[in-house]
Structures are given as structure tokens and as C-alpha cells.
mmCIF file of C-alpha atoms in Angstrom:
data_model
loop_
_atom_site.group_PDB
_atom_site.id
_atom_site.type_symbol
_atom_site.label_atom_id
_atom_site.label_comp_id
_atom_site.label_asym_id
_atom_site.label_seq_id
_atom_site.Cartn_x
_atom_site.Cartn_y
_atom_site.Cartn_z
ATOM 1 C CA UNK A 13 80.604 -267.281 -17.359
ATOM 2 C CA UNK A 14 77.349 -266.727 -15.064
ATOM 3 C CA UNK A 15 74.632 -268.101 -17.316
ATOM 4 C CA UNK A 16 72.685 -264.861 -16.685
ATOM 5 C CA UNK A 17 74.848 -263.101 -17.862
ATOM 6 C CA UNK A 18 75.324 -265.300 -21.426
ATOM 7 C CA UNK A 19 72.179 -264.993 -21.958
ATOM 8 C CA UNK A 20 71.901 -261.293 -21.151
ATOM 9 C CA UNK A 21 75.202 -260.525 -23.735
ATOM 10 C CA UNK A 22 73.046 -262.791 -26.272
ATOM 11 C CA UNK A 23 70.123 -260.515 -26.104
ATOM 12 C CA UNK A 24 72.618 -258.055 -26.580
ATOM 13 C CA UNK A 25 74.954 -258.963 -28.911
ATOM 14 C CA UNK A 26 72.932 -257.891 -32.422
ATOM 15 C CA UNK A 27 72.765 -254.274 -30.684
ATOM 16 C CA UNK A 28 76.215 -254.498 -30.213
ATOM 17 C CA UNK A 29 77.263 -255.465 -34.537
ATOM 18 C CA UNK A 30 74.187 -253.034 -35.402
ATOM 19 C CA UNK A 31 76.475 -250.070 -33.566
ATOM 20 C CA UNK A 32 79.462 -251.310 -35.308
ATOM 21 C CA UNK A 33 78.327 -251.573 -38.676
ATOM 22 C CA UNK A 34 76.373 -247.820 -38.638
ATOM 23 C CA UNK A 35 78.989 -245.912 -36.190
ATOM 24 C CA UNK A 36 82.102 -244.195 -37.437
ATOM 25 C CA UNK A 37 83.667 -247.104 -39.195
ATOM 26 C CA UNK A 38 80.580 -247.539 -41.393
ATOM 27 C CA UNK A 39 80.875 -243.636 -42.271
ATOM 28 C CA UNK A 40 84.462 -244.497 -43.471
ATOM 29 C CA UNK A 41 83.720 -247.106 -45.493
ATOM 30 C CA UNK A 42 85.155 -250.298 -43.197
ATOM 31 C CA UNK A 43 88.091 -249.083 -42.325
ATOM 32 C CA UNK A 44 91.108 -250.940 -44.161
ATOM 33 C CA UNK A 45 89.719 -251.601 -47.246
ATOM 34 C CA UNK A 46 90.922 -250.340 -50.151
ATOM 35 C CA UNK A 47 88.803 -247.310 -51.848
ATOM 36 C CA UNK A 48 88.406 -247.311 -55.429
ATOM 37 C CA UNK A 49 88.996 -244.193 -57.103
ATOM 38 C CA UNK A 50 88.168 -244.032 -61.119
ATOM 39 C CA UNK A 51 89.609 -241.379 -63.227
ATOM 40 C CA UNK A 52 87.352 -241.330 -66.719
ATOM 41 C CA UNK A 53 90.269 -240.329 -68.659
ATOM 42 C CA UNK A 54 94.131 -241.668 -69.705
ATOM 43 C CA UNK A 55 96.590 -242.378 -67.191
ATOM 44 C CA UNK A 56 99.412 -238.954 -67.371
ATOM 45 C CA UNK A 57 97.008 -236.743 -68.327
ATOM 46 C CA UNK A 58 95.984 -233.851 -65.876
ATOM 47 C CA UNK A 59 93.273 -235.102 -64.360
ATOM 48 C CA UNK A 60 95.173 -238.550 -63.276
ATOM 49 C CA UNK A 61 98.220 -236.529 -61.969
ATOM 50 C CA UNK A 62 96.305 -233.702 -60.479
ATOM 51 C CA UNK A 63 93.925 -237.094 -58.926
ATOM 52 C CA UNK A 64 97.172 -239.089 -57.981
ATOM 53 C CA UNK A 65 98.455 -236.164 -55.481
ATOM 54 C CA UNK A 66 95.031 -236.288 -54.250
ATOM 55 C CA UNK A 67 95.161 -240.485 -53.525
ATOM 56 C CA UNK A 68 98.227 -240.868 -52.872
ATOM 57 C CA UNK A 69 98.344 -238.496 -49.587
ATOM 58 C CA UNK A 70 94.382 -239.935 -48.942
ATOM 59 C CA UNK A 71 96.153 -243.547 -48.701
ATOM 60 C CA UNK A 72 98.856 -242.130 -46.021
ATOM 61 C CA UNK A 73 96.222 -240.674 -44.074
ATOM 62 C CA UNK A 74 93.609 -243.079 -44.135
ATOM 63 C CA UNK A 75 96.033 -246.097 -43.617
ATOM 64 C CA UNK A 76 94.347 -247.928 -46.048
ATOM 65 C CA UNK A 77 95.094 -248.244 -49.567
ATOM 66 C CA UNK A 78 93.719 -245.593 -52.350
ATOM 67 C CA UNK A 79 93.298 -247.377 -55.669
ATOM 68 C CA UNK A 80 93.180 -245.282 -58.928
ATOM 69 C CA UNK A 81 91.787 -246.876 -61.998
ATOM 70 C CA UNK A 82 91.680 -244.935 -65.371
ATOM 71 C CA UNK A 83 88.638 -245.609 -67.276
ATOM 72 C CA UNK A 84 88.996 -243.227 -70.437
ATOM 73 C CA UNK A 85 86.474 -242.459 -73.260
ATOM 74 C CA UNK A 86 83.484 -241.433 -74.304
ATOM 75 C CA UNK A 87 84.153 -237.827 -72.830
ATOM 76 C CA UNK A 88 84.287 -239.143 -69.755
ATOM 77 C CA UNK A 89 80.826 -241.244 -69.710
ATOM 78 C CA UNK A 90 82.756 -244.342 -69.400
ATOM 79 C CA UNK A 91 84.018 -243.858 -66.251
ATOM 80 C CA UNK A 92 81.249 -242.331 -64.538
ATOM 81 C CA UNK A 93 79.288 -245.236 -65.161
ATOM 82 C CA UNK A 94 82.130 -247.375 -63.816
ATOM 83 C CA UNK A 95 81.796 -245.523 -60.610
ATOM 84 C CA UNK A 96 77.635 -246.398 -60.432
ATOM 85 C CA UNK A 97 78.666 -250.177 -60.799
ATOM 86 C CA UNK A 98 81.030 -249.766 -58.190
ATOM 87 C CA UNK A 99 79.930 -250.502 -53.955
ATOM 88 C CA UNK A 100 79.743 -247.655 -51.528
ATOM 89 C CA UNK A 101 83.540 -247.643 -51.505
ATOM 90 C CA UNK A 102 83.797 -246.733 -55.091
ATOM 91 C CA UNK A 103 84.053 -243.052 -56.153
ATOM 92 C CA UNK A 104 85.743 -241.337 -59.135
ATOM 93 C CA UNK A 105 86.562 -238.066 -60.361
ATOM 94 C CA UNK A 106 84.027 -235.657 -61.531
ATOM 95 C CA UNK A 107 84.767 -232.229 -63.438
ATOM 96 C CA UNK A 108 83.342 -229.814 -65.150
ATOM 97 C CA UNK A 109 82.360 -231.992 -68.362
ATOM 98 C CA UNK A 110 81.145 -235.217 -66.708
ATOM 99 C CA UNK A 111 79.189 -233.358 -64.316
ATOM 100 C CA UNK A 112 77.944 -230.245 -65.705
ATOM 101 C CA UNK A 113 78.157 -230.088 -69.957
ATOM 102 C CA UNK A 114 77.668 -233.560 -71.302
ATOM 103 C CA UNK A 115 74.242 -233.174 -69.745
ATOM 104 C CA UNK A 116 73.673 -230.586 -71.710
ATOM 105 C CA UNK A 117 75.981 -231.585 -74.615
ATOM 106 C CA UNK A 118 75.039 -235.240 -75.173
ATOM 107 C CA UNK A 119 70.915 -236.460 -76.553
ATOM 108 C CA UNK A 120 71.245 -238.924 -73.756
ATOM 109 C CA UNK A 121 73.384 -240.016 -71.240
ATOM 110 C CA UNK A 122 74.436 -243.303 -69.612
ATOM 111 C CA UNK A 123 74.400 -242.149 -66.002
ATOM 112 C CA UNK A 124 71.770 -239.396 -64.258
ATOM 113 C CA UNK A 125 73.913 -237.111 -62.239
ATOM 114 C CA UNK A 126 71.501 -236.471 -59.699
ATOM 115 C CA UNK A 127 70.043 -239.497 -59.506
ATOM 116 C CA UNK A 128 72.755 -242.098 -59.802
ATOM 117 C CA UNK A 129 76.123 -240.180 -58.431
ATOM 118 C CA UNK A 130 76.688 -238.385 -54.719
ATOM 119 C CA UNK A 131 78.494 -235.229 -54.711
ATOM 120 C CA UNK A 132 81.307 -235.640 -52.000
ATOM 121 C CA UNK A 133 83.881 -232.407 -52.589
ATOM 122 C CA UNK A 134 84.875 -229.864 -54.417
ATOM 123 C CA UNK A 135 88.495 -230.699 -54.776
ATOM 124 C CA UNK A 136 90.206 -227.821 -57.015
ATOM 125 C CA UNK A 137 89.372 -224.859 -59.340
ATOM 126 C CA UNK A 138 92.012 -225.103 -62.580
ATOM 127 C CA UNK A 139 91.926 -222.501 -64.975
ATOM 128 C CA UNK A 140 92.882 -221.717 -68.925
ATOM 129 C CA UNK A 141 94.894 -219.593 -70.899
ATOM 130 C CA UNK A 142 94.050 -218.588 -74.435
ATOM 131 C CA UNK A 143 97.161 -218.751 -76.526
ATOM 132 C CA UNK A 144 98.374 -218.131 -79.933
ATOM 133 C CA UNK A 145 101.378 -218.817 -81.977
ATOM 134 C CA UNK A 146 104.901 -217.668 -81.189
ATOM 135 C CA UNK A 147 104.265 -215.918 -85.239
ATOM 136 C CA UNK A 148 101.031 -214.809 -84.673
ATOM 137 C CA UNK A 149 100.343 -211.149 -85.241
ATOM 138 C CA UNK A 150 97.959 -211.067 -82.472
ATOM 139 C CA UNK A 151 99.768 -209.832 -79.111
ATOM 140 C CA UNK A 152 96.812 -209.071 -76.874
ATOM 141 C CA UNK A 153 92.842 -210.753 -76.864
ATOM 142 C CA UNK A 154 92.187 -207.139 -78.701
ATOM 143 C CA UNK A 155 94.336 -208.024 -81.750
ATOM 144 C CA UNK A 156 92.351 -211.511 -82.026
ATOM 145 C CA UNK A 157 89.225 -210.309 -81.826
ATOM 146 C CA UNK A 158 89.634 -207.716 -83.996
ATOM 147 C CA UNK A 159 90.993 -209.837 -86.404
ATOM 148 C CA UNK A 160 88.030 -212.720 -86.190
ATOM 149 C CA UNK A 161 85.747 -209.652 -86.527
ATOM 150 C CA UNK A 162 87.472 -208.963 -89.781
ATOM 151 C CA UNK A 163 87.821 -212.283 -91.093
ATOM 152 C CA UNK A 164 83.975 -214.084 -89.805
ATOM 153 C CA UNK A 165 84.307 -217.952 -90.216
ATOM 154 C CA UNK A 166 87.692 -217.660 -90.531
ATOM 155 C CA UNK A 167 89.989 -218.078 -87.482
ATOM 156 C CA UNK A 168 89.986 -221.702 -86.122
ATOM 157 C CA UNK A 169 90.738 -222.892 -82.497
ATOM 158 C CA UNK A 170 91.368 -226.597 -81.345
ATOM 159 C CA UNK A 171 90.463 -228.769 -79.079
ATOM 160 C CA UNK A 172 90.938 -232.668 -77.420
ATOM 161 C CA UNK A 173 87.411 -233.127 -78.566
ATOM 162 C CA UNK A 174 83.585 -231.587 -78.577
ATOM 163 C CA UNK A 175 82.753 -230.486 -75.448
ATOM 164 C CA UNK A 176 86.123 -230.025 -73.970
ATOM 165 C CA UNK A 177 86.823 -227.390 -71.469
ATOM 166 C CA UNK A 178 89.123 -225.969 -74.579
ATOM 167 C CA UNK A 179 85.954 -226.502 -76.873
ATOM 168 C CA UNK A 180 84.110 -224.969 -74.677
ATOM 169 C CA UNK A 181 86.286 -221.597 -73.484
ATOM 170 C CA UNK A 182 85.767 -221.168 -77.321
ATOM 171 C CA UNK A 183 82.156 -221.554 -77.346
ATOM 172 C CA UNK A 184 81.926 -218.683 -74.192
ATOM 173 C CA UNK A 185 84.253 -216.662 -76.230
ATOM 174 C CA UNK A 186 81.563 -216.586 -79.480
ATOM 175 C CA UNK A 187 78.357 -216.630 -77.200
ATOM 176 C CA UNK A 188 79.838 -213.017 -75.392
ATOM 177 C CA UNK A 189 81.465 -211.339 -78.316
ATOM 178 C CA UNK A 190 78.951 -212.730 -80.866
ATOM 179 C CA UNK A 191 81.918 -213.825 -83.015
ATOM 180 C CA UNK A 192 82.006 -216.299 -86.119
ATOM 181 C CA UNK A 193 84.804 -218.221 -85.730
ATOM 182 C CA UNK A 194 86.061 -222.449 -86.554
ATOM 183 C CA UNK A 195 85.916 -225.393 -83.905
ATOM 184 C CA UNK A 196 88.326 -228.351 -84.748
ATOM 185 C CA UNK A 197 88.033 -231.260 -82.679
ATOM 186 C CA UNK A 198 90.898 -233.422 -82.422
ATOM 187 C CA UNK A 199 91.985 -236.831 -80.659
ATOM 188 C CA UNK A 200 94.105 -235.058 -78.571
ATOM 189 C CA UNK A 201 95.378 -232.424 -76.633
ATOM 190 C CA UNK A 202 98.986 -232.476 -78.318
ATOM 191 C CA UNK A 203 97.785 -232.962 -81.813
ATOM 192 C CA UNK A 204 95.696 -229.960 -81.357
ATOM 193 C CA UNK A 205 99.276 -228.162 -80.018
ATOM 194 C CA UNK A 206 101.552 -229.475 -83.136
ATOM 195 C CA UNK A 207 98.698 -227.370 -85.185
ATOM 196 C CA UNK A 208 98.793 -224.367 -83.400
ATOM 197 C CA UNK A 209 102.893 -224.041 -83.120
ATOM 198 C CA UNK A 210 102.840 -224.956 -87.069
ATOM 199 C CA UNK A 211 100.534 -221.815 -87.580
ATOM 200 C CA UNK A 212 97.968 -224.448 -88.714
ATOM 201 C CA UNK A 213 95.401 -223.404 -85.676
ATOM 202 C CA UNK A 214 94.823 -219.582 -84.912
ATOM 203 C CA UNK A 215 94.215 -219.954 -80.822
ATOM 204 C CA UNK A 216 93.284 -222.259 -78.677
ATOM 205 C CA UNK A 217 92.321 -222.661 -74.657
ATOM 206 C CA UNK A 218 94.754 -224.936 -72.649
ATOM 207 C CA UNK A 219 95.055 -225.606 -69.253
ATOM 208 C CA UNK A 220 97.319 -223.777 -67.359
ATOM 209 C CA UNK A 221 99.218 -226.445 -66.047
ATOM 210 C CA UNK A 222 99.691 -227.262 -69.655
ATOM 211 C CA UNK A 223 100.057 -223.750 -70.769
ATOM 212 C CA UNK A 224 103.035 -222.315 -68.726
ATOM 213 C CA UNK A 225 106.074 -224.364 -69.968
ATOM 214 C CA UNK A 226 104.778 -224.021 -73.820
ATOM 215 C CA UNK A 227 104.928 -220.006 -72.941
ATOM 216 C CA UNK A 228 108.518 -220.301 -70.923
ATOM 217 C CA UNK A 229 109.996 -222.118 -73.706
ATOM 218 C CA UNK A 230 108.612 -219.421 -75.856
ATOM 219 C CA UNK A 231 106.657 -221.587 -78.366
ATOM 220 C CA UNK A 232 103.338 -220.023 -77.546
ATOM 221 C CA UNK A 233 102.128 -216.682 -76.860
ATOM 222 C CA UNK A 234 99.955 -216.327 -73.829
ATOM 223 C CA UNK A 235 96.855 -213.637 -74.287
ATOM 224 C CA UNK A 236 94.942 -213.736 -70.987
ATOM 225 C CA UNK A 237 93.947 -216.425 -68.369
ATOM 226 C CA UNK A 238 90.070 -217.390 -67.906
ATOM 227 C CA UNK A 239 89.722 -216.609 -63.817
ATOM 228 C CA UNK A 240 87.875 -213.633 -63.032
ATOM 229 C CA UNK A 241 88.787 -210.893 -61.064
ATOM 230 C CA UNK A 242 92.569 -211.980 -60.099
ATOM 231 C CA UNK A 243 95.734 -212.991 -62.518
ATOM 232 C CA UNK A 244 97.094 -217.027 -61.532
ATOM 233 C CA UNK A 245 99.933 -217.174 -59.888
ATOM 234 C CA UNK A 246 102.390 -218.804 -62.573
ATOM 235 C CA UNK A 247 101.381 -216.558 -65.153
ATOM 236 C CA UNK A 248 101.341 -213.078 -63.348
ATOM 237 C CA UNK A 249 101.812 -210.313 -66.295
ATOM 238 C CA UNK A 250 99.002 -212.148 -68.261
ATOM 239 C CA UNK A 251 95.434 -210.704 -67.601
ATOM 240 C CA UNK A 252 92.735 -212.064 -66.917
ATOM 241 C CA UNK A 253 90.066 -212.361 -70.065
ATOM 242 C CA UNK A 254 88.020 -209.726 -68.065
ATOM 243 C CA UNK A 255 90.800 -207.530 -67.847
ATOM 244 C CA UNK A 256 91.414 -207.964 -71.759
ATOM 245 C CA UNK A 257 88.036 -206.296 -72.318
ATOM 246 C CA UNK A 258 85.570 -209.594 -72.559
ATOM 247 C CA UNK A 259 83.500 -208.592 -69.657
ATOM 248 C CA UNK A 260 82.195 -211.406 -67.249
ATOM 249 C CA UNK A 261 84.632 -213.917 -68.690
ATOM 250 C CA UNK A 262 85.595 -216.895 -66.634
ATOM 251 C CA UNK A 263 85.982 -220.710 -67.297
ATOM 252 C CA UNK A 264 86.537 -222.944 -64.459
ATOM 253 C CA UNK A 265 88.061 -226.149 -64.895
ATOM 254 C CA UNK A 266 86.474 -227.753 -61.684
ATOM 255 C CA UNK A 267 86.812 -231.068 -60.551
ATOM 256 C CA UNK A 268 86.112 -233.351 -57.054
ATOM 257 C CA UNK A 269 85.197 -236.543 -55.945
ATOM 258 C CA UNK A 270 81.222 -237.998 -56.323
ATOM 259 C CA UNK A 271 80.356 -241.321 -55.187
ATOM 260 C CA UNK A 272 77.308 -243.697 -55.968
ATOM 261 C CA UNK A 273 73.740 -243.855 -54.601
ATOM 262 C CA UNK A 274 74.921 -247.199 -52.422
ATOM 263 C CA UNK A 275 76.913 -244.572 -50.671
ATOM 264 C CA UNK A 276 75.140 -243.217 -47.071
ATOM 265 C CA UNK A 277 75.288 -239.204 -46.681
ATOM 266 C CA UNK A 278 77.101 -239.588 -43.281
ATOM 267 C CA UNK A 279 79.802 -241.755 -45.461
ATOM 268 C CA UNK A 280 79.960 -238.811 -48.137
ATOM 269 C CA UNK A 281 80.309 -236.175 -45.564
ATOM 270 C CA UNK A 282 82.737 -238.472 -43.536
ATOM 271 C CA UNK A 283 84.843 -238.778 -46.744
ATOM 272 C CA UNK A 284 84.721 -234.954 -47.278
ATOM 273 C CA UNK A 285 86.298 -234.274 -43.851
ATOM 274 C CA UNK A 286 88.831 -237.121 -44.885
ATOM 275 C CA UNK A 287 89.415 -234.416 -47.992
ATOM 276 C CA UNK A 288 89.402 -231.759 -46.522
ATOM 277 C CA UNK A 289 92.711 -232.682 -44.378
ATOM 278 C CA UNK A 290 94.218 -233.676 -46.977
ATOM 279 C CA UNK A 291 93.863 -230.138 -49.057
ATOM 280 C CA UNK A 292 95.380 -228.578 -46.166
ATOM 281 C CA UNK A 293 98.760 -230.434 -46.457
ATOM 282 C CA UNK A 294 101.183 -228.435 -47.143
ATOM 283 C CA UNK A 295 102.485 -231.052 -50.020
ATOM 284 C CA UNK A 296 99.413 -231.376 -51.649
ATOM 285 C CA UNK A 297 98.467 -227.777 -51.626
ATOM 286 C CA UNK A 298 102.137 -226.998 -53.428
ATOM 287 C CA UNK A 299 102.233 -229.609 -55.648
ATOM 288 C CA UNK A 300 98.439 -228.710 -56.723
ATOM 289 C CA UNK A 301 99.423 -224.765 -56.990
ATOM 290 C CA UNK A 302 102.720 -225.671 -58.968
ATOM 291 C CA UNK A 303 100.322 -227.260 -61.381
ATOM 292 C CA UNK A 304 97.926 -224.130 -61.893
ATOM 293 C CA UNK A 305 95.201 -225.866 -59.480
ATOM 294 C CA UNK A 306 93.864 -224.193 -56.594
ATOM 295 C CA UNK A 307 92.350 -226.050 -53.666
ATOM 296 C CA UNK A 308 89.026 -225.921 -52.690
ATOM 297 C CA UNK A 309 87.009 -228.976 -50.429
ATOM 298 C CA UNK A 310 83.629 -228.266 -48.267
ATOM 299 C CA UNK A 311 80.935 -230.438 -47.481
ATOM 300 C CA UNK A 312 78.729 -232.532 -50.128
ATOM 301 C CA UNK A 313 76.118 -229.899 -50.355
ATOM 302 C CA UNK A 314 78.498 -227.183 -51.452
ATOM 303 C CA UNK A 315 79.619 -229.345 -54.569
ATOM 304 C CA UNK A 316 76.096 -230.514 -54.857
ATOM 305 C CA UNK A 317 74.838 -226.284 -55.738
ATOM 306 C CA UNK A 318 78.098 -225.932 -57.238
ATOM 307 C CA UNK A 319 77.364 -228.478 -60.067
ATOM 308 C CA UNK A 320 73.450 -227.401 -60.428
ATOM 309 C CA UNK A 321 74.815 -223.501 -61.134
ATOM 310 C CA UNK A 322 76.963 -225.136 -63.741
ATOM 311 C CA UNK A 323 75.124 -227.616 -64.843
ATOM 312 C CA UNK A 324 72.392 -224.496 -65.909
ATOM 313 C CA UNK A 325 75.432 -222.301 -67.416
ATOM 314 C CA UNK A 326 76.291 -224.826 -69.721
ATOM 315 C CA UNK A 327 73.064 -225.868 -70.575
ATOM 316 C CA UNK A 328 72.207 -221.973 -71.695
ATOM 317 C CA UNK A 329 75.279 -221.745 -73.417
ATOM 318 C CA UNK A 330 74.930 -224.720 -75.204
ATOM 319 C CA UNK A 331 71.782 -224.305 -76.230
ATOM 320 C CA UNK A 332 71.995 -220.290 -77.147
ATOM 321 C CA UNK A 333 75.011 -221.367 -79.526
ATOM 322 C CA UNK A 334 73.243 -223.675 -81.175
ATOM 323 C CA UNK A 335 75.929 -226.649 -80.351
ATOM 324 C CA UNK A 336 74.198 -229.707 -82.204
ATOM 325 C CA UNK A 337 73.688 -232.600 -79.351
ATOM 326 C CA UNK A 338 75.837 -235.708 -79.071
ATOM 327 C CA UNK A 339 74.232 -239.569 -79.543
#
């Protein structure tokens, strides 16, 4: 090679891995390697299925492989925190609880949502049902409310554990109908379900996903769903808590994808846009509706206000029902 020219590609050369390193590739996180996605609860649960549909069609369309690691406990806390230790390829699942009410909920926290995590997308909405037991004598949210009005400390409802989107669809419940009623926490989501088919529990608030085979089979009696303003999809004769008379009800079951602070805000938004075409697959978006989940995405910020409106809900709920704080 003409030595001018050597020496002029030397000169040039740490332009050249500087463009490389900061362009498109670096926005995707090194294309190839594998992404770490953390789920902070049980593998089979509904967040890991609902997360696996997600990764697994990610992976195909990435080319690169999408890595799901279930770090339960601790309401979630334990995995968030596993997603701050993580590099810029590391994100995780973030919902309702870990995002918006165990700031509120728990005295302190191991993580600072806005200063530690990177909202990336708004993956799905999921929604609850309130149901009752096949027995019960309540057949619509009238009957139950009528009844807890009667009875004040009386009824009980179950949940997988304090501040639970179950735990708190009861809380909402109290806070707008200024009702007295029993919050059992339990280990898990089918414990809590044994009680309530043995007549042991009078309601509870399950996700939908959960919800509709219990009510096909006949085992439970569904009473309304907790989206506002339009009935879901599997469950179409059951109204919608507004509907039922409990004005201004609604309980989203939200979760998406954050990342941590080592992660760039062109390699968020580049990952949104990776997650966005993947919610518009056709296979996704049916196996996500056939599971009570509706799709969502849009762009870092729009998760970002999304989880500070919550994040305020919760905390005035919280506080206005007098929910004592978690250590």
C-alpha cells in the first residue's frame, strides 16, 4: 500500500471504530449478543408466559438470542435489582407493582425507579375480573356490595400477597365505595383459589387470563371485569365494574420492558422500535389476546408518563386507605 495512504487510514482509523461503536449497532446493543431479559417472578406464571411470547418472537427477529431469567420474590424487588446489576444489554419486565405501587407500598426500596431503571415500552394492558363462588348468593357486583354494606368487616377477598394487583383491585373497591371489608394475603395465587371455590373466601380479583377457564368450567362466578368503558373480549356478557354501578372503576394490569441507567436513550428507543414490530405480529398479537392481554408498545417517553400517572394513583390510594408500609 502507498505509504501515504497508511498513514492517512491511520489517522483515520479511530474515527472509523468511534462510528462503529455509536452508529446503529451500538443502538442495538452489538448486534449478536444475547439480551438478557429478567422476569421478577416464577417461571409458568403469567407474567413469564405472557414475557416468553414476547422473547421468543424478539429472538427470531433480532437473530440473536433472547434470554429469559426468572428472578422471583420480594414482590418483585428482587428482580428489578437484578436488572440494575445487569450491562446495557440487560432489561427485565416491569408492571404495574414493580413500577408503580411498591413505591408507594414499601418504607424503602432497593432500586429508584427513576433514577436507576429506563423505561423502554409499554408492552400490554391485562385486566381483572372480580369473581365469587359457584354457591355464592351474590349474582351481580350489586348483590356483593350490598351484602359487605350489611355485614362491615365481614366479607374477605384473597390475594398472592400485599400489594398484588388482586390486593389491590380490592383496595380501589373500599377506597370508591367506602366499604369495610377483609384482605387475606396468601403465598399464592391458587391457594387463594382453593379458598374461594371451598366458600372459604367471599371474592376475589384474578386476572383474566386466569379467570376465564375457572368461569367456563363453571367453578366461579364472574361479576364484572376492571377495564373501563368497553367489556374484554373473552368474557363478553360480563360488564365492566363501571357498568356494574362503581363509577370510574378500572385496574390495569400493565406491564413492559425497562432497562438500566448503563443503557443510552438512542439504545432504549432503538429497542422500542425492535418492540414495536414484534406487537404487530400477527402470532404474538393472538396469542397475547387469547390470554386476556392487549397490546400496546410506543416510544420510552410514553411508558415513562405512563408509570409517573400511576405511580401518583397508587401512591393516593395507598395512602388515603391507610395501607400500613412494607420494610
Amino acid at each position: 500500500m502507498n505509504p501515504r495512504l497508511l498513514n492517512r487510514f491511520a489517522l483515520l482509523l479511530p474515527l472509523v471504530l468511534w462510528a462503529v461503536q455509536s452508529g446503529p449497532s451500538a443502538a442495538q446493543g452489538n448486534a449478536g449478543q444475547a439480551i438478557t431479559f429478567v422476569v421478577p417472578s416464577a417461571a409458568g406464571g403469567s407474567p413469564d408466559v405472557l414475557s416468553r411470547i414476547i422473547t421468543n418472537q424478539w429472538s427470531q427477529n433480532a437473530h440473536r438470542p433472547v434470554i429469559v431469567e426468572n428472578k422471583p420474590g420480594a414482590a418483585g424487588n428482587i428482580g428489578m435489582v437484578q436488572v440494575i446489576r445487569g450491562n446495557e444489554l440487560t432489561v427485565g419486565y416491569g408492571n404495574i407493582n414493580t413500577l408503580a405501587v411498591n413505591r408507594a407500598l414499601f418504607s424503602t426500596l432497593p432500586y429508584d425507579v427513576d433514577k436507576d431503571l429506563v423505561p423502554v415500552s409499554h408492552l400490554f394492558n391485562l385486566y381483572n375480573v372480580l369473581i365469587v363462588p359457584a354457591a355464592s348468593s351474590a349474582q351481580s357486583v350489586k348483590d356483593l356490595l350490598t351484602e359487605a354494606r350489611k355485614n362491615p368487616g365481614k366479607l374477605s377477598y384473597g390475594a398472592s400477597g400485599v400489594g398484588t394487583t388482586g390486593h389491590m383491585s380490592g383496595e380501589l373497591l373500599n377506597h370508591l365505595e367506602k366499604l369495610n371489608t377483609v384482605f387475606v394475603p396468601y403465598q399464592g395465587g391458587p391457594a387463594a383459589l382453593q379458598d374461594l371455590m371451598g366458600g372459604r373466601l367471599d371474592y376475589m380479583f384474578i386476572n383474566s387470563s386466569e379467570a376465564v377457564p375457572l368461569i367456563k368450567s363453571g367453578k366461579v362466578r364472574a361479576l364484572a371485569v376492571t377495564q373501563l368503558g368497553k367489556r374484554i373480549d373473552q368474557l363478553p356478557d360480563v360488564p365492566t365494574m363501571d357498568e356494574a354501578g362503581v363509577k370510574g372503576y378500572e385496574i390495569v394490569s400493565w406491564g413492559g420492558v425497562v432497562g438500566n441507567r448503563k443503557m443510552t436513550p438512542e439504545q432504549a428507543k432503538a429497542l422500542a422500535a425492535d418492540l414495536d414490530k414484534v406487537l404487530k405480529t400477527s402470532n404474538v398479537r393472538e396469542s397475547l389476546n387469547s390470554l386476556g392481554a392487549q397490546p400496546v408498545g410506543g416510544t420510552p417517553e410514553d411508558f415513562k408518563q405512563l408509570i409517573a400517572r400511576e405511580t401518583k394513583k397508587w401512591t393516593d390510594i395507598i395512602q388515603s386507605s391507610k395501607i400500613e408500609k412494607l420494610n
